[in-house]
mmCIF file of C-alpha atoms (C1' of nucleotides) in Angstrom:
data_model
loop_
_atom_site.group_PDB
_atom_site.id
_atom_site.type_symbol
_atom_site.label_atom_id
_atom_site.label_comp_id
_atom_site.label_asym_id
_atom_site.label_seq_id
_atom_site.Cartn_x
_atom_site.Cartn_y
_atom_site.Cartn_z
ATOM 1 C CA UNK C 254 0.327 -0.008 -0.202
ATOM 2 C CA UNK C 255 1.543 3.544 -0.890
ATOM 3 C CA UNK C 256 2.021 6.135 1.059
ATOM 4 C CA UNK C 257 -0.906 8.203 2.427
ATOM 5 C CA UNK C 258 -1.380 11.919 2.336
ATOM 6 C CA UNK C 259 -1.950 12.634 6.130
ATOM 7 C CA UNK C 260 -3.389 16.050 6.703
ATOM 8 C CA UNK C 261 -1.537 18.468 7.698
ATOM 9 C CA UNK C 262 -2.305 20.580 11.291
ATOM 10 C CA UNK C 263 -5.411 22.465 10.467
ATOM 11 C CA UNK C 264 -6.733 20.250 7.961
ATOM 12 C CA UNK C 265 -6.802 17.845 11.306
ATOM 13 C CA UNK C 266 -7.689 19.962 13.558
ATOM 14 C CA UNK C 267 -10.708 21.328 10.735
ATOM 15 C CA UNK C 268 -11.534 17.466 10.817
ATOM 16 C CA UNK C 269 -11.897 16.481 14.597
ATOM 17 C CA UNK C 270 -14.235 18.904 14.484
ATOM 18 C CA UNK C 271 -16.229 18.640 12.641
ATOM 19 C CA UNK C 272 -16.767 15.646 13.664
ATOM 20 C CA UNK C 273 -17.183 16.157 17.065
ATOM 21 C CA UNK C 274 -20.430 18.609 15.526
ATOM 22 C CA UNK C 275 -21.182 14.716 13.622
ATOM 23 C CA UNK C 276 -21.291 12.991 16.725
ATOM 24 C CA UNK C 277 -23.229 16.107 19.441
ATOM 25 C CA UNK C 278 -25.274 17.323 17.504
ATOM 26 C CA UNK C 279 -27.369 14.620 16.984
ATOM 27 C CA UNK C 280 -27.864 13.464 20.051
ATOM 28 C CA UNK C 281 -28.294 17.095 21.691
ATOM 29 C CA UNK C 282 -31.818 17.435 18.956
ATOM 30 C CA UNK C 283 -32.474 13.204 19.295
ATOM 31 C CA UNK C 284 -32.863 14.580 23.486
ATOM 32 C CA UNK C 285 -35.099 17.755 23.189
ATOM 33 C CA UNK C 286 -37.298 15.966 21.253
ATOM 34 C CA UNK C 287 -37.589 13.309 22.893
ATOM 35 C CA UNK C 288 -37.407 14.923 26.122
ATOM 36 C CA UNK C 289 -40.466 17.797 24.968
ATOM 37 C CA UNK C 290 -42.530 15.417 22.571
ATOM 38 C CA UNK C 291 -42.012 11.723 22.517
ATOM 39 C CA UNK C 292 -40.010 11.681 19.757
ATOM 40 C CA UNK C 293 -36.572 10.996 18.163
ATOM 41 C CA UNK C 294 -35.391 13.106 15.643
ATOM 42 C CA UNK C 295 -35.954 10.972 13.096
ATOM 43 C CA UNK C 296 -39.811 10.646 13.913
ATOM 44 C CA UNK C 297 -40.226 13.940 13.921
ATOM 45 C CA UNK C 298 -37.873 14.260 10.629
ATOM 46 C CA UNK C 299 -40.487 11.577 8.869
ATOM 47 C CA UNK C 300 -43.826 13.855 10.236
ATOM 48 C CA UNK C 301 -42.208 17.252 9.305
ATOM 49 C CA UNK C 302 -41.429 16.279 5.210
ATOM 50 C CA UNK C 303 -44.708 14.207 5.249
ATOM 51 C CA UNK C 304 -46.406 17.716 6.837
ATOM 52 C CA UNK C 305 -44.883 20.014 4.073
ATOM 53 C CA UNK C 306 -46.107 17.379 1.393
ATOM 54 C CA UNK C 307 -49.425 18.335 -0.362
ATOM 55 C CA UNK C 308 -52.512 16.306 0.887
ATOM 56 C CA UNK C 309 -50.243 16.277 4.174
ATOM 57 C CA UNK C 310 -49.613 12.742 2.295
ATOM 58 C CA UNK C 311 -47.022 11.216 0.768
ATOM 59 C CA UNK C 312 -44.768 8.140 -0.652
ATOM 60 C CA UNK C 313 -42.932 5.818 1.438
ATOM 61 C CA UNK C 314 -39.898 5.729 -1.605
ATOM 62 C CA UNK C 315 -40.619 9.607 -1.934
ATOM 63 C CA UNK C 316 -40.117 10.086 1.895
ATOM 64 C CA UNK C 317 -36.929 7.642 2.417
ATOM 65 C CA UNK C 318 -35.220 9.767 -0.195
ATOM 66 C CA UNK C 319 -36.159 12.509 1.711
ATOM 67 C CA UNK C 320 -35.436 11.446 4.913
ATOM 68 C CA UNK C 321 -31.688 9.432 3.940
ATOM 69 C CA UNK C 322 -33.708 5.930 5.521
ATOM 70 C CA UNK C 323 -33.763 2.812 3.857
ATOM 71 C CA UNK C 324 -37.235 1.641 3.224
ATOM 72 C CA UNK C 325 -37.284 -1.259 5.099
ATOM 73 C CA UNK C 326 -36.463 1.234 8.172
ATOM 74 C CA UNK C 327 -38.994 3.118 6.783
ATOM 75 C CA UNK C 328 -41.630 0.967 7.299
ATOM 76 C CA UNK C 329 -41.052 -0.531 10.194
ATOM 77 C CA UNK C 330 -40.842 3.472 11.253
ATOM 78 C CA UNK C 331 -44.551 4.211 9.585
ATOM 79 C CA UNK C 332 -45.985 1.488 11.342
ATOM 80 C CA UNK C 333 -44.791 2.397 14.907
ATOM 81 C CA UNK C 334 -46.277 5.986 14.100
ATOM 82 C CA UNK C 335 -48.745 4.372 12.886
ATOM 83 C CA UNK C 336 -49.710 2.627 15.605
ATOM 84 C CA UNK C 337 -49.636 5.297 17.538
ATOM 85 C CA UNK C 338 -52.119 7.396 15.362
ATOM 86 C CA UNK C 339 -49.808 9.743 14.258
ATOM 87 C CA UNK C 340 -50.176 9.060 10.546
ATOM 88 C CA UNK C 341 -52.643 5.792 8.207
ATOM 89 C CA UNK C 342 -51.356 3.715 5.330
ATOM 90 C CA UNK C 343 -53.033 3.321 2.955
ATOM 91 C CA UNK C 344 -52.882 2.286 -1.216
ATOM 92 C CA UNK C 345 -52.322 4.714 -3.646
ATOM 93 C CA UNK C 346 -54.864 4.357 -6.333
ATOM 94 C CA UNK C 347 -52.568 5.384 -9.047
ATOM 95 C CA UNK C 348 -50.420 2.437 -8.474
ATOM 96 C CA UNK C 349 -51.419 -0.801 -6.515
ATOM 97 C CA UNK C 350 -47.061 -0.670 -5.244
ATOM 98 C CA UNK C 351 -47.633 2.276 -3.733
ATOM 99 C CA UNK C 352 -48.695 2.958 -0.335
ATOM 100 C CA UNK C 353 -48.534 6.427 1.193
ATOM 101 C CA UNK C 354 -48.269 7.078 4.297
ATOM 102 C CA UNK C 355 -50.979 10.125 5.340
ATOM 103 C CA UNK C 356 -50.744 12.386 8.224
ATOM 104 C CA UNK C 357 -53.733 12.193 10.607
ATOM 105 C CA UNK C 358 -55.337 15.111 12.795
ATOM 106 C CA UNK C 359 -53.363 14.336 15.742
ATOM 107 C CA UNK C 360 -50.054 13.494 13.709
ATOM 108 C CA UNK C 361 -50.330 17.109 12.191
ATOM 109 C CA UNK C 362 -51.017 18.813 15.796
ATOM 110 C CA UNK C 363 -47.757 16.817 16.743
ATOM 111 C CA UNK C 364 -45.858 18.411 14.305
ATOM 112 C CA UNK C 365 -47.067 21.952 15.149
ATOM 113 C CA UNK C 366 -46.611 20.989 18.664
ATOM 114 C CA UNK C 367 -43.495 20.090 18.989
ATOM 115 C CA UNK C 368 -41.762 22.374 16.062
ATOM 116 C CA UNK C 369 -41.815 25.640 17.381
ATOM 117 C CA UNK C 370 -39.115 24.046 20.639
ATOM 118 C CA UNK C 371 -37.044 22.540 17.724
ATOM 119 C CA UNK C 372 -36.986 24.850 15.982
ATOM 120 C CA UNK C 373 -35.754 27.264 18.840
ATOM 121 C CA UNK C 374 -33.124 24.145 20.054
ATOM 122 C CA UNK C 375 -31.724 24.379 16.652
ATOM 123 C CA UNK C 376 -31.340 28.143 17.081
ATOM 124 C CA UNK C 377 -29.466 27.605 20.157
ATOM 125 C CA UNK C 378 -26.841 24.935 18.586
ATOM 126 C CA UNK C 379 -26.264 26.169 15.703
ATOM 127 C CA UNK C 380 -27.657 29.918 14.429
ATOM 128 C CA UNK C 381 -26.835 31.521 17.511
ATOM 129 C CA UNK C 382 -23.642 30.829 17.581
ATOM 130 C CA UNK C 383 -22.779 31.936 14.246
ATOM 131 C CA UNK C 384 -22.155 35.056 12.984
ATOM 132 C CA UNK C 385 -23.839 35.548 9.602
ATOM 133 C CA UNK C 386 -21.301 35.476 7.514
ATOM 134 C CA UNK C 387 -20.595 32.544 8.970
ATOM 135 C CA UNK C 388 -23.559 30.761 8.134
ATOM 136 C CA UNK C 389 -23.754 31.850 5.006
ATOM 137 C CA UNK C 390 -20.295 30.471 4.764
ATOM 138 C CA UNK C 391 -21.650 27.532 6.574
ATOM 139 C CA UNK C 392 -24.312 27.124 3.650
ATOM 140 C CA UNK C 393 -21.966 26.859 0.826
ATOM 141 C CA UNK C 394 -19.516 24.950 2.432
ATOM 142 C CA UNK C 395 -22.243 22.100 3.381
ATOM 143 C CA UNK C 396 -23.277 22.483 -0.721
ATOM 144 C CA UNK C 397 -20.289 21.770 -1.532
ATOM 145 C CA UNK C 398 -19.751 18.897 0.596
ATOM 146 C CA UNK C 399 -23.116 18.110 -0.564
ATOM 147 C CA UNK C 400 -22.421 17.531 -3.875
ATOM 148 C CA UNK C 401 -19.745 14.243 -2.955
ATOM 149 C CA UNK C 402 -22.528 13.141 -0.030
ATOM 150 C CA UNK C 403 -25.826 13.236 -2.370
ATOM 151 C CA UNK C 404 -24.929 13.826 -5.816
ATOM 152 C CA UNK C 405 -28.871 13.966 -6.195
ATOM 153 C CA UNK C 406 -29.551 15.909 -3.926
ATOM 154 C CA UNK C 407 -32.413 13.669 -2.697
ATOM 155 C CA UNK C 408 -32.056 15.260 0.573
ATOM 156 C CA UNK C 409 -33.014 18.843 0.091
ATOM 157 C CA UNK C 410 -35.839 17.520 -2.196
ATOM 158 C CA UNK C 411 -34.646 19.268 -5.331
ATOM 159 C CA UNK C 412 -36.051 16.402 -7.707
ATOM 160 C CA UNK C 413 -39.398 16.497 -6.559
ATOM 161 C CA UNK C 414 -39.358 20.080 -6.999
ATOM 162 C CA UNK C 415 -40.367 21.164 -3.280
ATOM 163 C CA UNK C 416 -38.909 22.797 -0.157
ATOM 164 C CA UNK C 417 -37.565 20.766 2.480
ATOM 165 C CA UNK C 418 -37.820 21.654 5.873
ATOM 166 C CA UNK Q 37 -46.847 28.592 23.411
ATOM 167 C CA UNK Q 38 -45.390 32.258 22.814
ATOM 168 C CA UNK Q 39 -44.544 32.498 18.707
ATOM 169 C CA UNK Q 40 -40.988 31.216 17.817
ATOM 170 C CA UNK Q 41 -38.854 33.391 15.885
ATOM 171 C CA UNK Q 42 -38.688 31.231 12.472
ATOM 172 C CA UNK Q 43 -36.190 30.152 10.169
ATOM 173 C CA UNK Q 44 -35.186 33.468 7.220
ATOM 174 C CA UNK Q 45 -34.412 31.722 4.090
ATOM 175 C CA UNK Q 46 -31.358 31.975 4.747
ATOM 176 C CA UNK Q 47 -30.356 29.590 7.561
ATOM 177 C CA UNK Q 48 -33.355 27.158 6.483
ATOM 178 C CA UNK Q 49 -31.166 26.671 3.817
ATOM 179 C CA UNK Q 50 -27.737 26.357 5.761
ATOM 180 C CA UNK Q 51 -29.326 24.178 8.490
ATOM 181 C CA UNK Q 52 -31.006 22.125 5.516
ATOM 182 C CA UNK Q 53 -27.716 21.428 4.785
ATOM 183 C CA UNK Q 54 -25.708 20.732 7.643
ATOM 184 C CA UNK Q 55 -28.123 18.443 8.734
ATOM 185 C CA UNK Q 56 -27.958 16.821 5.740
ATOM 186 C CA UNK Q 57 -24.516 16.329 5.863
ATOM 187 C CA UNK Q 58 -24.474 15.669 10.145
ATOM 188 C CA UNK Q 59 -26.770 12.353 8.022
ATOM 189 C CA UNK Q 60 -25.072 10.882 5.526
ATOM 190 C CA UNK Q 61 -20.990 11.881 6.626
ATOM 191 C CA UNK Q 62 -21.902 9.479 8.785
ATOM 192 C CA UNK Q 63 -22.863 6.575 7.078
ATOM 193 C CA UNK Q 64 -20.255 7.081 4.585
ATOM 194 C CA UNK Q 65 -17.623 6.625 6.457
ATOM 195 C CA UNK Q 66 -19.092 3.915 8.208
ATOM 196 C CA UNK Q 67 -19.323 2.245 4.901
ATOM 197 C CA UNK Q 68 -15.960 2.515 4.185
ATOM 198 C CA UNK Q 69 -14.698 0.557 7.431
ATOM 199 C CA UNK Q 70 -17.310 -1.939 7.273
ATOM 200 C CA UNK Q 71 -16.068 -2.859 3.687
ATOM 201 C CA UNK Q 72 -12.048 -2.331 4.241
ATOM 202 C CA UNK Q 73 -11.127 -2.701 8.000
ATOM 203 C CA UNK Q 74 -14.730 -4.825 9.324
ATOM 204 C CA UNK Q 75 -15.301 -2.305 12.104
ATOM 205 C CA UNK Q 76 -17.564 0.318 12.553
ATOM 206 C CA UNK Q 77 -16.585 3.463 13.004
ATOM 207 C CA UNK Q 78 -17.042 3.464 16.705
ATOM 208 C CA UNK Q 79 -15.143 1.056 16.987
ATOM 209 C CA UNK Q 80 -11.840 2.225 15.181
ATOM 210 C CA UNK Q 81 -12.682 5.894 16.006
ATOM 211 C CA UNK Q 82 -11.920 3.945 19.807
ATOM 212 C CA UNK Q 83 -8.938 1.667 19.116
ATOM 213 C CA UNK Q 84 -7.061 5.125 17.095
ATOM 214 C CA UNK Q 85 -7.734 6.233 20.403
ATOM 215 C CA UNK Q 86 -6.315 4.146 22.347
ATOM 216 C CA UNK Q 87 -3.328 4.013 19.550
ATOM 217 C CA UNK Q 88 -2.623 7.291 20.740
ATOM 218 C CA UNK Q 89 -2.361 6.693 23.671
ATOM 219 C CA UNK Q 90 1.098 7.283 25.593
ATOM 220 C CA UNK Q 91 1.355 2.650 25.802
ATOM 221 C CA UNK Q 92 -1.864 2.171 24.482
ATOM 222 C CA UNK Q 93 -3.460 2.065 26.446
ATOM 223 C CA UNK Q 94 -6.479 3.800 28.259
ATOM 224 C CA UNK Q 95 -8.867 4.484 31.082
ATOM 225 C CA UNK Q 96 -12.615 3.880 30.130
ATOM 226 C CA UNK Q 97 -13.841 6.740 31.782
ATOM 227 C CA UNK Q 98 -10.904 8.931 30.004
ATOM 228 C CA UNK Q 99 -12.539 6.964 26.735
ATOM 229 C CA UNK Q 100 -15.283 7.526 26.818
ATOM 230 C CA UNK Q 101 -15.227 11.493 27.363
ATOM 231 C CA UNK Q 102 -13.140 11.389 24.163
ATOM 232 C CA UNK Q 103 -15.535 9.134 22.121
ATOM 233 C CA UNK Q 104 -18.556 11.077 23.279
ATOM 234 C CA UNK Q 105 -19.732 7.460 24.593
ATOM 235 C CA UNK Q 106 -21.782 6.172 27.815
ATOM 236 C CA UNK Q 107 -19.457 3.813 29.772
ATOM 237 C CA UNK Q 108 -22.074 1.593 29.217
ATOM 238 C CA UNK Q 109 -22.099 1.766 25.368
ATOM 239 C CA UNK Q 110 -18.311 1.736 26.034
ATOM 240 C CA UNK Q 111 -17.886 -1.330 28.109
ATOM 241 C CA UNK Q 112 -19.986 -4.065 25.787
ATOM 242 C CA UNK Q 113 -17.640 -2.896 22.691
ATOM 243 C CA UNK Q 114 -14.744 -3.062 24.542
ATOM 244 C CA UNK Q 115 -15.860 -6.232 25.420
ATOM 245 C CA UNK Q 116 -16.491 -6.986 21.456
ATOM 246 C CA UNK Q 117 -12.846 -5.958 20.704
ATOM 247 C CA UNK Q 118 -11.254 -8.080 23.347
ATOM 248 C CA UNK Q 119 -13.407 -10.811 22.102
ATOM 249 C CA UNK Q 120 -11.572 -10.141 18.436
ATOM 250 C CA UNK Q 121 -8.785 -10.350 20.551
ATOM 251 C CA UNK Q 122 -7.903 -6.523 19.657
ATOM 252 C CA UNK Q 123 -7.413 -5.278 23.011
ATOM 253 C CA UNK Q 124 -7.678 -6.840 26.491
ATOM 254 C CA UNK Q 125 -8.592 -5.318 29.878
ATOM 255 C CA UNK Q 126 -6.438 -5.294 33.205
ATOM 256 C CA UNK Q 127 -7.544 -3.117 36.018
ATOM 257 C CA UNK Q 128 -5.567 -0.518 37.147
ATOM 258 C CA UNK Q 129 -2.614 -1.118 39.662
ATOM 259 C CA UNK Q 130 -3.061 2.632 41.114
ATOM 260 C CA UNK Q 131 -7.207 2.182 41.008
ATOM 261 C CA UNK Q 132 -8.483 -0.651 41.655
ATOM 262 C CA UNK Q 133 -11.954 0.845 40.278
ATOM 263 C CA UNK Q 134 -10.959 1.487 36.794
ATOM 264 C CA UNK Q 135 -10.019 -1.036 34.248
ATOM 265 C CA UNK Q 136 -7.469 0.081 30.701
ATOM 266 C CA UNK Q 137 -8.328 -1.431 27.560
ATOM 267 C CA UNK Q 138 -4.742 -2.333 26.383
ATOM 268 C CA UNK Q 139 -4.160 -2.443 22.467
ATOM 269 C CA UNK Q 140 -2.589 -5.591 21.295
ATOM 270 C CA UNK Q 141 -0.439 -6.381 18.988
ATOM 271 C CA UNK Q 142 -3.252 -7.589 17.149
ATOM 272 C CA UNK Q 143 -4.793 -4.432 17.574
ATOM 273 C CA UNK Q 144 -2.217 -2.059 16.649
ATOM 274 C CA UNK Q 145 -1.787 -3.663 13.300
ATOM 275 C CA UNK Q 146 -5.694 -3.093 12.390
ATOM 276 C CA UNK Q 147 -5.593 0.747 13.362
ATOM 277 C CA UNK Q 148 -2.001 0.830 11.043
ATOM 278 C CA UNK Q 149 -3.719 -1.307 8.339
ATOM 279 C CA UNK Q 150 -7.173 1.350 8.356
ATOM 280 C CA UNK Q 151 -5.599 4.339 9.171
ATOM 281 C CA UNK Q 152 -5.143 4.931 5.467
ATOM 282 C CA UNK Q 153 -8.286 4.140 3.710
ATOM 283 C CA UNK Q 154 -9.738 6.194 6.636
ATOM 284 C CA UNK Q 155 -8.142 9.266 5.731
ATOM 285 C CA UNK Q 156 -8.466 8.810 2.110
ATOM 286 C CA UNK Q 157 -12.105 8.450 2.522
ATOM 287 C CA UNK Q 158 -11.259 11.947 4.928
ATOM 288 C CA UNK Q 159 -10.276 13.607 2.696
ATOM 289 C CA UNK Q 160 -12.390 12.240 -0.504
ATOM 290 C CA UNK Q 161 -15.654 13.755 0.998
ATOM 291 C CA UNK Q 162 -14.450 16.758 3.175
ATOM 292 C CA UNK Q 163 -11.090 18.338 2.700
ATOM 293 C CA UNK Q 164 -11.052 17.938 -0.914
ATOM 294 C CA UNK Q 165 -14.200 19.742 -2.229
ATOM 295 C CA UNK Q 166 -13.167 22.683 -0.510
ATOM 296 C CA UNK Q 167 -10.493 25.509 -0.596
ATOM 297 C CA UNK Q 168 -8.069 25.865 2.006
ATOM 298 C CA UNK Q 169 -10.032 29.335 2.975
ATOM 299 C CA UNK Q 170 -13.011 27.478 3.460
ATOM 300 C CA UNK Q 171 -11.450 24.525 5.672
ATOM 301 C CA UNK Q 172 -10.132 27.628 7.942
ATOM 302 C CA UNK Q 173 -13.901 28.962 7.934
ATOM 303 C CA UNK Q 174 -15.119 25.220 8.564
ATOM 304 C CA UNK Q 175 -12.595 24.679 11.426
ATOM 305 C CA UNK Q 176 -13.617 28.484 13.135
ATOM 306 C CA UNK Q 177 -17.858 27.699 12.869
ATOM 307 C CA UNK Q 178 -17.014 24.007 13.946
ATOM 308 C CA UNK Q 179 -15.183 25.502 17.382
ATOM 309 C CA UNK Q 180 -17.872 28.123 17.448
ATOM 310 C CA UNK Q 181 -20.772 25.774 17.825
ATOM 311 C CA UNK Q 182 -18.320 23.138 20.065
ATOM 312 C CA UNK Q 183 -18.647 26.043 22.980
ATOM 313 C CA UNK Q 184 -22.434 25.072 23.087
ATOM 314 C CA UNK Q 185 -22.136 21.564 22.349
ATOM 315 C CA UNK Q 186 -19.278 20.292 24.552
ATOM 316 C CA UNK Q 187 -18.688 23.392 26.370
ATOM 317 C CA UNK Q 188 -15.721 21.371 28.822
ATOM 318 C CA UNK Q 189 -13.948 20.371 24.993
ATOM 319 C CA UNK Q 190 -13.775 16.436 25.794
ATOM 320 C CA UNK Q 191 -14.023 15.507 22.984
ATOM 321 C CA UNK Q 192 -10.879 17.258 21.590
ATOM 322 C CA UNK Q 193 -9.026 15.552 24.288
ATOM 323 C CA UNK Q 194 -7.741 19.055 25.706
ATOM 324 C CA UNK Q 195 -7.828 18.746 29.353
ATOM 325 C CA UNK Q 196 -5.875 15.902 29.232
ATOM 326 C CA UNK Q 197 -3.482 17.636 27.516
ATOM 327 C CA UNK Q 198 -3.338 15.011 24.254
ATOM 328 C CA UNK Q 199 -3.785 16.407 20.909
ATOM 329 C CA UNK Q 200 -6.656 13.792 19.371
ATOM 330 C CA UNK Q 201 -7.131 12.342 15.736
ATOM 331 C "C1'" DG P 62 -50.616 -12.144 -23.388
ATOM 332 C "C1'" DG P 63 -47.519 -14.475 -21.530
ATOM 333 C "C1'" DC P 64 -42.654 -13.491 -19.143
ATOM 334 C "C1'" DG P 65 -38.838 -12.185 -17.137
ATOM 335 C "C1'" DT P 66 -37.131 -7.717 -15.134
ATOM 336 C "C1'" DT P 67 -37.800 -3.927 -12.174
ATOM 337 C "C1'" DT P 68 -39.974 -1.092 -8.379
ATOM 338 C "C1'" DA P 69 -42.210 -1.028 -4.078
ATOM 339 C "C1'" DC P 70 -42.914 -2.214 -0.405
ATOM 340 C "C1'" DT P 71 -43.212 -5.949 4.169
ATOM 341 C "C1'" DT P 72 -42.053 -10.126 7.343
ATOM 342 C "C1'" DG P 73 -38.417 -11.822 10.360
ATOM 343 C "C1'" DA P 74 -33.921 -12.305 12.602
ATOM 344 C "C1'" DA P 75 -29.050 -10.522 14.546
ATOM 345 C "C1'" DG P 76 -26.400 -6.927 16.074
ATOM 346 C "C1'" DC P 77 -26.135 -2.396 18.141
ATOM 347 C "C1'" DA P 78 -27.276 1.248 21.284
ATOM 348 C "C1'" DA P 79 -29.906 3.496 25.320
ATOM 349 C "C1'" DC P 80 -31.480 2.505 29.217
ATOM 350 C "C1'" DA P 81 -31.727 0.833 33.984
ATOM 351 C "C1'" DA P 82 -30.393 -1.789 38.270
ATOM 352 C "C1'" DC P 83 -26.539 -3.193 39.996
ATOM 353 C "C1'" DT P 84 -21.619 -3.914 42.187
ATOM 354 C "C1'" DA P 85 -17.323 -2.444 43.817
ATOM 355 C "C1'" DA P 86 -13.661 0.063 44.871
ATOM 356 C "C1'" DA P 87 -12.309 5.109 46.551
ATOM 357 C "C1'" DA P 88 -12.973 9.610 48.947
ATOM 358 C "C1'" DG P 89 -14.990 12.266 52.115
ATOM 359 C "C1'" DT P 90 -17.718 12.842 57.200
ATOM 360 C "C1'" DT P 91 -18.115 12.654 61.815
ATOM 361 C "C1'" DA E 225 -13.149 3.463 62.399
ATOM 362 C "C1'" DA E 226 -18.021 3.161 60.492
ATOM 363 C "C1'" DC E 227 -21.140 4.941 57.629
ATOM 364 C "C1'" DT E 228 -22.360 7.606 53.233
ATOM 365 C "C1'" DT E 229 -21.029 9.815 48.745
ATOM 366 C "C1'" DT E 230 -18.624 9.509 44.857
ATOM 367 C "C1'" DT E 231 -16.661 7.868 41.304
ATOM 368 C "C1'" DA E 232 -15.270 3.399 37.732
ATOM 369 C "C1'" DG E 233 -17.274 -0.022 35.283
ATOM 370 C "C1'" DT E 234 -20.377 -4.073 34.121
ATOM 371 C "C1'" DT E 235 -25.231 -6.699 33.130
ATOM 372 C "C1'" DG E 236 -29.608 -7.249 31.117
ATOM 373 C "C1'" DT E 237 -33.680 -6.166 28.945
ATOM 374 C "C1'" DT E 238 -35.900 -3.322 25.532
ATOM 375 C "C1'" DG E 239 -35.906 -1.054 21.205
ATOM 376 C "C1'" DC E 240 -34.053 0.534 16.944
ATOM 377 C "C1'" DT E 241 -31.051 0.256 12.830
ATOM 378 C "C1'" DT E 242 -30.158 -3.069 8.788
ATOM 379 C "C1'" DC E 243 -29.697 -6.721 6.447
ATOM 380 C "C1'" DA E 244 -31.339 -10.610 4.070
ATOM 381 C "C1'" DA E 245 -35.136 -12.658 2.211
ATOM 382 C "C1'" DG E 246 -40.002 -12.629 0.330
ATOM 383 C "C1'" DT E 247 -44.471 -10.432 -1.188
ATOM 384 C "C1'" DA E 248 -46.635 -8.353 -5.443
ATOM 385 C "C1'" DA E 249 -47.854 -4.895 -8.416
ATOM 386 C "C1'" DA E 250 -46.445 -2.582 -12.535
ATOM 387 C "C1'" DC E 251 -43.346 -2.380 -17.131
ATOM 388 C "C1'" DG E 252 -40.900 -4.073 -20.898
ATOM 389 C "C1'" DC E 253 -41.155 -6.787 -24.298
ATOM 390 C "C1'" DC E 254 -41.562 -9.826 -28.576
#
DNA sequence: GGCGTTTACTTGAAGCAACAACTAAAAGTT
DNA sequence: AACTTTTAGTTGTTGCTTCAAGTAAACGCC
């Protein structure tokens, strides 16, 4: 094996910090949502994505692309959310294969109730500590990284023509 | 509940991109290490941290702080790595409570063998897509975020006086 | 219009992580 | 010196994720 290009001190520093953020940020969001809404971050994200879809309804494959989940994982999670009465599964009238996850009133209420607390947490841990310029830089940088990590932009929902959030 | 401060378009964009990165980056690293070294990213990280410690040996509490793991999680993982013969557990001579995880020759060899591929992946997905200025900006930004996320700097190993990596 | 392929899920088993309860050693208290 | 508290780690259970295998509808095609 040929000698690898090791990291410079600056690169190493940047990398370690980024990794620290990717380790700590999810658990921080997870903790807030679990505490205040009784949802995992993934469950919240699933509900939020559906809630922004027209008719508060979404096919699982589409949802899987947006949430970066395998269909298997999504199927299990949708099952749990269905048991909790936050959404319903129904077959698509157009395509017998696709099943649509549709928010119930309770599901919509859950999203409405939990969103403000979540947004507040995001402000506290990400946006507030940064200057406006840094927020713009962060956006640029992550955009660059996503060109490699997510070439099809499935997570940002660009291909389906709808904004995500 | 009082009306929350919603995100502006720019803030929302930055946030969505950051979240996309924190979702995709771990699975990317995970995949490379699983494929090429048969290790989870967490297992690799544990081995790497121990390997940089003097005597290739580390107390579990110290290790837990560096890897952002609960003692419980670490105990389970150390158990598995011990079964694989990559490290050994032994009681500390100074303090009967602390148990030291020590890398075996096989464990050291594993780190040496897997590090270059991991570093290469880090270059590919993080460092190469960015300019030197952006790397510096990223470092600054993450440094700011860590002030909130990790006030004690346990993850970067600043309190123990040793660099991490 | 039958037949293989692709797409869209579902299901069950196995592994890893989070949580809670526990043991044991050291340190502090009186 | 006994007693409580704190620190360090272990263990078992529960739950979520991943992985492998399976089902069924739609599509391609000759």
